GROMACS .gro file of C-alpha atoms in nm:
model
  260
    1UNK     CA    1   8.266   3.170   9.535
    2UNK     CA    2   8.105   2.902   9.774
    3UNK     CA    3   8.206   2.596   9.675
    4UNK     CA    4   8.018   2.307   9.798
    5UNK     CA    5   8.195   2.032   9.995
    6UNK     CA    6   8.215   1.705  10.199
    7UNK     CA    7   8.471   1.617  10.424
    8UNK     CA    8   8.471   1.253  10.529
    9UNK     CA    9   8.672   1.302  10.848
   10UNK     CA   10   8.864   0.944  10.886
   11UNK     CA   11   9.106   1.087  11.195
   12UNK     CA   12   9.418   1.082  10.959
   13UNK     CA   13   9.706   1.354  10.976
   14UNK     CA   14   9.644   1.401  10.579
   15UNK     CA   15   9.370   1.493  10.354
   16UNK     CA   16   9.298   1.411   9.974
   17UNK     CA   17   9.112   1.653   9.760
   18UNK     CA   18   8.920   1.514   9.500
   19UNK     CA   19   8.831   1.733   9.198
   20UNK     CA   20   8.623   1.546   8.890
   21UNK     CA   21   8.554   1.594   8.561
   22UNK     CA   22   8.328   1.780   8.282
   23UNK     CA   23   7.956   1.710   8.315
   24UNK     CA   24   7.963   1.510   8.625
   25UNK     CA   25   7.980   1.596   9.031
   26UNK     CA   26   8.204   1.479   9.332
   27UNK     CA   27   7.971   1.148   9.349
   28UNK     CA   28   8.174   1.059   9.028
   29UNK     CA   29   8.468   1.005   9.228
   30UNK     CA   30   8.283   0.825   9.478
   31UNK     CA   31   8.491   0.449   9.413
   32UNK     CA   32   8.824   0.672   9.415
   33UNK     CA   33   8.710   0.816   9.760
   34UNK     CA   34   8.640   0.493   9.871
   35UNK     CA   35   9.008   0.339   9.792
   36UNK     CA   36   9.164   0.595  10.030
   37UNK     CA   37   8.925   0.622  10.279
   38UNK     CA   38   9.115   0.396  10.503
   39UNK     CA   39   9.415   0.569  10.475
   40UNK     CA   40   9.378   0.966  10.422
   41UNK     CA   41   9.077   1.225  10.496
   42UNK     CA   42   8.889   1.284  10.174
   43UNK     CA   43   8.751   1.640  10.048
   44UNK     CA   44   8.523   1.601   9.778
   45UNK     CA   45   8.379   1.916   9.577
   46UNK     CA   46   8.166   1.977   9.340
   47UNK     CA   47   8.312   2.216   9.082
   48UNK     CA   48   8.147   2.517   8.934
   49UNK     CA   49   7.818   2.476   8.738
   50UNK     CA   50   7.834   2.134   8.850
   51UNK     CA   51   7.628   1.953   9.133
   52UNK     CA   52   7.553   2.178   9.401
   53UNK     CA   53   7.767   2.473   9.335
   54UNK     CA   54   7.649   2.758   9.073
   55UNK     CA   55   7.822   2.914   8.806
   56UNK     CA   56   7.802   3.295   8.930
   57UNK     CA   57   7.955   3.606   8.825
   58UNK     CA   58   8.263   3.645   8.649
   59UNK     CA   59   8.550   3.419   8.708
   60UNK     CA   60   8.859   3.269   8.607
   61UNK     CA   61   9.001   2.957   8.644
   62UNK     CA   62   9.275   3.083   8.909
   63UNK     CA   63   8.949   3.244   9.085
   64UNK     CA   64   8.841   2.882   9.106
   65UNK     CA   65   9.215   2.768   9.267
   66UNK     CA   66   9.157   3.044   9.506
   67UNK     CA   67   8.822   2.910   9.651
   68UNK     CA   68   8.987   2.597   9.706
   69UNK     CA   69   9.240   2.731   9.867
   70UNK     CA   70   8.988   2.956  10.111
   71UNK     CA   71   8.768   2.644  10.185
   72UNK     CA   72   9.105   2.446  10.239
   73UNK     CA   73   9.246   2.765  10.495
   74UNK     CA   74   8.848   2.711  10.643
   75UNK     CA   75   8.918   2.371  10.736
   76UNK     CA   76   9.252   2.382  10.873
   77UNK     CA   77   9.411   2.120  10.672
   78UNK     CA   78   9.743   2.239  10.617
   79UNK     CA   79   9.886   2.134  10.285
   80UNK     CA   80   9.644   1.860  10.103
   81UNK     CA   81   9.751   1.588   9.833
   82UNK     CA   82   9.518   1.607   9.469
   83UNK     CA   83   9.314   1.341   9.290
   84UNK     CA   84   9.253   1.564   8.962
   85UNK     CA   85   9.050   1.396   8.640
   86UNK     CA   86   9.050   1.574   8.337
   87UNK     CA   87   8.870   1.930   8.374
   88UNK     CA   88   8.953   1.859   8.760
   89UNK     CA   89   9.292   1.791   8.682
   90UNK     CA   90   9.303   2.125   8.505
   91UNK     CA   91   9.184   2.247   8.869
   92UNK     CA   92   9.459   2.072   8.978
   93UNK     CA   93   9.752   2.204   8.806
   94UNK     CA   94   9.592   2.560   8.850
   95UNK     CA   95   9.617   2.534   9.244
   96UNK     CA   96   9.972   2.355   9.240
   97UNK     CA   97  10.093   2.656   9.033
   98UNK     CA   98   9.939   2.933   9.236
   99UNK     CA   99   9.871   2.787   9.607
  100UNK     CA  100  10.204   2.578   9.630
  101UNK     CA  101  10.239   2.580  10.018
  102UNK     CA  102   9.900   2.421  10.028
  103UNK     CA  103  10.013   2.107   9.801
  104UNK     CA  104  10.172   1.777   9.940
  105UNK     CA  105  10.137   1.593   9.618
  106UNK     CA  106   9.902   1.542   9.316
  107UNK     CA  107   9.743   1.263   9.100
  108UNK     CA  108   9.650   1.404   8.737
  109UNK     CA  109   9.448   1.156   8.554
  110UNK     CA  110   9.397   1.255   8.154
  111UNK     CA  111   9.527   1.628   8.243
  112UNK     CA  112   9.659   1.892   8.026
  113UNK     CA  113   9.765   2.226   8.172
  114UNK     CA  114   9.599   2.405   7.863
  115UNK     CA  115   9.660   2.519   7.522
  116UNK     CA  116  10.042   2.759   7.486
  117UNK     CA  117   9.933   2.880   7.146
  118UNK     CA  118   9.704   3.180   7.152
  119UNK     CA  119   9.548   3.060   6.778
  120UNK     CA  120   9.506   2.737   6.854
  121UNK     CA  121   9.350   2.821   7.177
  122UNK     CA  122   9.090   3.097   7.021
  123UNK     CA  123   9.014   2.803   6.829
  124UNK     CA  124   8.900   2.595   7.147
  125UNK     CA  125   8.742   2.868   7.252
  126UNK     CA  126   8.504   2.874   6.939
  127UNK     CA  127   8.445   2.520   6.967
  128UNK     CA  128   8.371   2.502   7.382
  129UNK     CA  129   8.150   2.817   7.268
  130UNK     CA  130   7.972   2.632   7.006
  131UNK     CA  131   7.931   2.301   7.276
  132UNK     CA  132   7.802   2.611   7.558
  133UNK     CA  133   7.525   2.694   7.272
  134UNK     CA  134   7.404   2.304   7.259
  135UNK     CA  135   7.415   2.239   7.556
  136UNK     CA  136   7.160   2.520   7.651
  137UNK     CA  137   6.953   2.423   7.367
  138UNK     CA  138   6.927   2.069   7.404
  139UNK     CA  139   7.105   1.916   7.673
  140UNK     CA  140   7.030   1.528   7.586
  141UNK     CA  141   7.104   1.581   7.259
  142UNK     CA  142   7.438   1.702   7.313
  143UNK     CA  143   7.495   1.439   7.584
  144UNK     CA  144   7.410   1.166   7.320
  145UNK     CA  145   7.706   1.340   7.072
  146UNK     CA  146   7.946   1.377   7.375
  147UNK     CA  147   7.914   1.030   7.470
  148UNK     CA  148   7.973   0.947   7.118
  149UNK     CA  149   8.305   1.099   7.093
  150UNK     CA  150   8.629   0.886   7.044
  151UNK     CA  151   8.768   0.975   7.354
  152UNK     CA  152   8.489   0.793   7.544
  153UNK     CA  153   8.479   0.494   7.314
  154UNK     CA  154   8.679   0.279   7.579
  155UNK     CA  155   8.374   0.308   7.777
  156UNK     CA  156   8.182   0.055   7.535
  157UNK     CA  157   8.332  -0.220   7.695
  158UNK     CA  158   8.186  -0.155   8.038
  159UNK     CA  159   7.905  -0.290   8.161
  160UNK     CA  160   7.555  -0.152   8.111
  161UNK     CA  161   7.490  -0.082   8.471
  162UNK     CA  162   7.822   0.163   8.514
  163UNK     CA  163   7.732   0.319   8.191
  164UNK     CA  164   7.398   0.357   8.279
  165UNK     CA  165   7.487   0.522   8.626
  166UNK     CA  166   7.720   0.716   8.437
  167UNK     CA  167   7.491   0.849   8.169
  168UNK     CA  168   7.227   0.956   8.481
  169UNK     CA  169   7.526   1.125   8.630
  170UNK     CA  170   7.552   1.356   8.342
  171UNK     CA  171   7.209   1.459   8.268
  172UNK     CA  172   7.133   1.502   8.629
  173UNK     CA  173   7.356   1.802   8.579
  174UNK     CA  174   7.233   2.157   8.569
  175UNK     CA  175   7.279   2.283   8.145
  176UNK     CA  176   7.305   2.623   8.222
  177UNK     CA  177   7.568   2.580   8.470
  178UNK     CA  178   7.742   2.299   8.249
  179UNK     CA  179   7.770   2.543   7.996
  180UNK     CA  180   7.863   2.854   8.165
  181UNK     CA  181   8.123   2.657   8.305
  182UNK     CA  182   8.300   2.632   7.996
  183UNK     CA  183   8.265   2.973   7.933
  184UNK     CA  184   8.469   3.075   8.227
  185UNK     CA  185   8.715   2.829   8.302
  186UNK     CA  186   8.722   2.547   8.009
  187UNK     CA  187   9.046   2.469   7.776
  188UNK     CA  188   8.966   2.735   7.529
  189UNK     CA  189   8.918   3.009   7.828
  190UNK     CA  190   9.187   2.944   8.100
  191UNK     CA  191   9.569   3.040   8.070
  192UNK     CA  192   9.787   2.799   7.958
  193UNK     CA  193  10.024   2.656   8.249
  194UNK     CA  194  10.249   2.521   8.020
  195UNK     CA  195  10.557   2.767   8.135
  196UNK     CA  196  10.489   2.705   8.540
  197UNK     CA  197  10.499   2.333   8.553
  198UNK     CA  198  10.929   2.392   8.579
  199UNK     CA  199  10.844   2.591   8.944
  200UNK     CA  200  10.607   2.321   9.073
  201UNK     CA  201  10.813   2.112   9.313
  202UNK     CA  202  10.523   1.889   9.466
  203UNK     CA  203  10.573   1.553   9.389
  204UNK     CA  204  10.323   1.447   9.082
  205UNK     CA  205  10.214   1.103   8.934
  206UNK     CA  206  10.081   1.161   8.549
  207UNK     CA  207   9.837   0.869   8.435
  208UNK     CA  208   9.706   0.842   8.128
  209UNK     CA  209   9.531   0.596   7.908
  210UNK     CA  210   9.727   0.411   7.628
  211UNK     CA  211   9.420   0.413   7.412
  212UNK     CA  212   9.369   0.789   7.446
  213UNK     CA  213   9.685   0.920   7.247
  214UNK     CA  214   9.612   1.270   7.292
  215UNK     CA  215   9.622   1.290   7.652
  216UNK     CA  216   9.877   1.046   7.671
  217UNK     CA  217  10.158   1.298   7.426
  218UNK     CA  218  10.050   1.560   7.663
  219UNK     CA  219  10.178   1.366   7.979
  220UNK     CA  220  10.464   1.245   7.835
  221UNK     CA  221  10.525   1.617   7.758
  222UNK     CA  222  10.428   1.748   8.129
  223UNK     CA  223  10.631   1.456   8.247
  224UNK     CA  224  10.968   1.606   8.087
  225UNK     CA  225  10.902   1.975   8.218
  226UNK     CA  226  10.784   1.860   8.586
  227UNK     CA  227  11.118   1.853   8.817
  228UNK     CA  228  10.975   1.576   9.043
  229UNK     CA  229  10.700   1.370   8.870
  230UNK     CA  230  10.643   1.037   8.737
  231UNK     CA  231  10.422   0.943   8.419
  232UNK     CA  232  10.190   0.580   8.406
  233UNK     CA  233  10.054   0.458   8.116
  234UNK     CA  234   9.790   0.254   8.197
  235UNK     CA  235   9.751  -0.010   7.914
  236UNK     CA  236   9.392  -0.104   7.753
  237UNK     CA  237   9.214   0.228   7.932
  238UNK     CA  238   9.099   0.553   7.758
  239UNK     CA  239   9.014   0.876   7.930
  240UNK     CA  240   8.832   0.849   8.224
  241UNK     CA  241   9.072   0.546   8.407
  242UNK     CA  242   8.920   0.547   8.800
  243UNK     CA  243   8.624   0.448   8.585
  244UNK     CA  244   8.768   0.202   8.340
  245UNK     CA  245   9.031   0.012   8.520
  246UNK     CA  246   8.910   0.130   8.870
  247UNK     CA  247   9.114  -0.150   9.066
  248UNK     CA  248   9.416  -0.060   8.876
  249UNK     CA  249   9.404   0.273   8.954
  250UNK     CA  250   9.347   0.267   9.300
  251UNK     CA  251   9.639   0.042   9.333
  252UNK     CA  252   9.871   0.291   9.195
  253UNK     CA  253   9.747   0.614   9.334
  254UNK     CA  254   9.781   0.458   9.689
  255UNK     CA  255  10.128   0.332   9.614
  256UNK     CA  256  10.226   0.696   9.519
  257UNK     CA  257  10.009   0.829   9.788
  258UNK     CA  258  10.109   0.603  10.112
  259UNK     CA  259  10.503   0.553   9.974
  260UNK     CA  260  10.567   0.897   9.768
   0.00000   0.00000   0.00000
C-alpha cells in the first residue's frame, strides 16, 4: 500500500505523525501541523480512500499500521510521536499496539480502540455498510446527514468561513474511496484493541470533548487500562477539538509533547 505523504523537514531530532479523520485529508490537520512546526518534524498522510491515496485491494486495518510503519522505516525516522483524530486515532492505537519500537508517544483526540463485543460490532458493521451504500449513491446527500449528526453539533458555533472550508474539505473527497474505506478498516470492520492497550507502554495523552459523552466514557475507560497515559477533558468542545478549540489544543499537545 503506497501511502501518500509530506514531510516538512524542520532539522529537529524528532518527528510527529499526523493521521486525520473520516471524510477529510492531511490538509485537515494543517493548523495542528502548524503548532509544532517550530518544534518537531511533521509527517502528514493522507489515509486510505482519502486525498491522494486509493483504497486498493484487500486490507485490514493492521495492513494500514504496517504501511506506516514501511514509509516510517523509508524515511529513517527512528521512533515517531502520534497526533491521531478520531478514525486517525484508530490508526493510531493500531500502530502503538503492533509497531511499538517505532512509537515515542501519542496524542488521541476523540479515539476509541474499537468495539470488544462481536454483536454489537456486527451491528456497526451493518450500519458503516448501510453509510458505504449512501455514500456511493449520493455523496452530498449523505454529507448533508453526516454533518447533521449530534456529534458534530458543536461545530454550529464556529464561524461560517471554517465551516465552509470544512464542508469543501469533505466533498472534495473521492466517494468511492470514502466508502470503501469503511469497508476495510472502519469501527464495525477492524479488531477491537480493547485487550492490548495494558502492553502499550508509550506515553499517551487522551483528549476528549466534554460535550461529546460518548467519546469522552471511552477515554475515561482507555485511560484506566493504559499503564502510562493521561486523560483531558476539554470543556465546551465536541468531537473534532484541533478544530473547535484549536488554541487550546495546541497548547496542551505541545506541553505533553516538548515536557512528556
Amino acid at each position: 500500500m503506497n501511502i501518500n505523504y509530506k514531510f516538512n523537514d524542520t532539522d529537529s531530532s524528532e518527528t510527529v505523525l499526523l493521521l486525520h479523520g473520516f471524510l477529510s485529508d492531511m490538509n485537515s490537520m494543517k493548523t495542528v501541523a502548524d503548532q509544532i512546526s517550530e518544534h518537531f518534524n511533521v509527517l502528514s498522510v493522507d489515509l486510505p480512500g482519502f486525498g491522494k491515496t486509493p483504497s486498493t485491494g484487500n486490507y485490514t486495518m493492521d495492513d494500514v499500521s504496517e504501511s506506516l510503519a514501511s514509509l516510517i522505516e523509508s524515511l529513517n525516522l527512528g521512533k515517531v510521536h502520534i497526533i491521531g483524530y478520531s478514525m486517525g486515532g484508530r490508526v493510531a492505537v493500531s500502530f502503538m499496539v503492533n509497531h511499538p519500537e517505532k512509537v515515542q508517544s501519542a496524542v488521541l483526540e476523540s479515539t476509541s480502540p474499537g468495539i470488544s463485543d462481536i454483536s454489537e460490532r456486527q451491528r456497526r458493521f451493518q450500519v458503516d455498510y448501510a453509510r458505504a451504500e449512501k455514500i456511493v449513491s449520493d455523496f452530498s446527500a449523505f454529507i448533508n446527514e453526516w454533518e447533521q449528526m449530534g456529534l458534530f453539533s458543536t461545530q454550529n458555533a464556529m464561524d461560517s468561513e471554517t465551516q465552509l472550508s470544512q464542508r469543501a474539505s469533505r466533498l472534495a473527497q473521492n466517494p468511492d474511496g470514502a466508502a470503501d474505506s469503511l469497508l476495510k478498516y472502519g469501527t464495525g470492520i477492524q479488531r477491537s484493541y480493547w485487550n492490548d492497550l495494558k502492553s502499550v507502554n508509550s506515553p499517551v495523552l487522551l483528549i476528549a470533548g466534554e460535550q461529546d459523552k460518548k467519546f469522552a466514557a471511552i477515554n475515561r475507560k482507555m485511560n484506566d487500562l493504559l499503564p502510562n497515559s493521561q486523560f483531558v477533558l476539554i470543556q465546551g468542545a465536541g468531537h473534532n477539538i484541533h478544530m473547535e478549540a484549536a488554541d487550546k489544543f495546541g497548547i496542551i499537545i505541545l506541553e505533553f509533547l516538548i515536557g512528556g
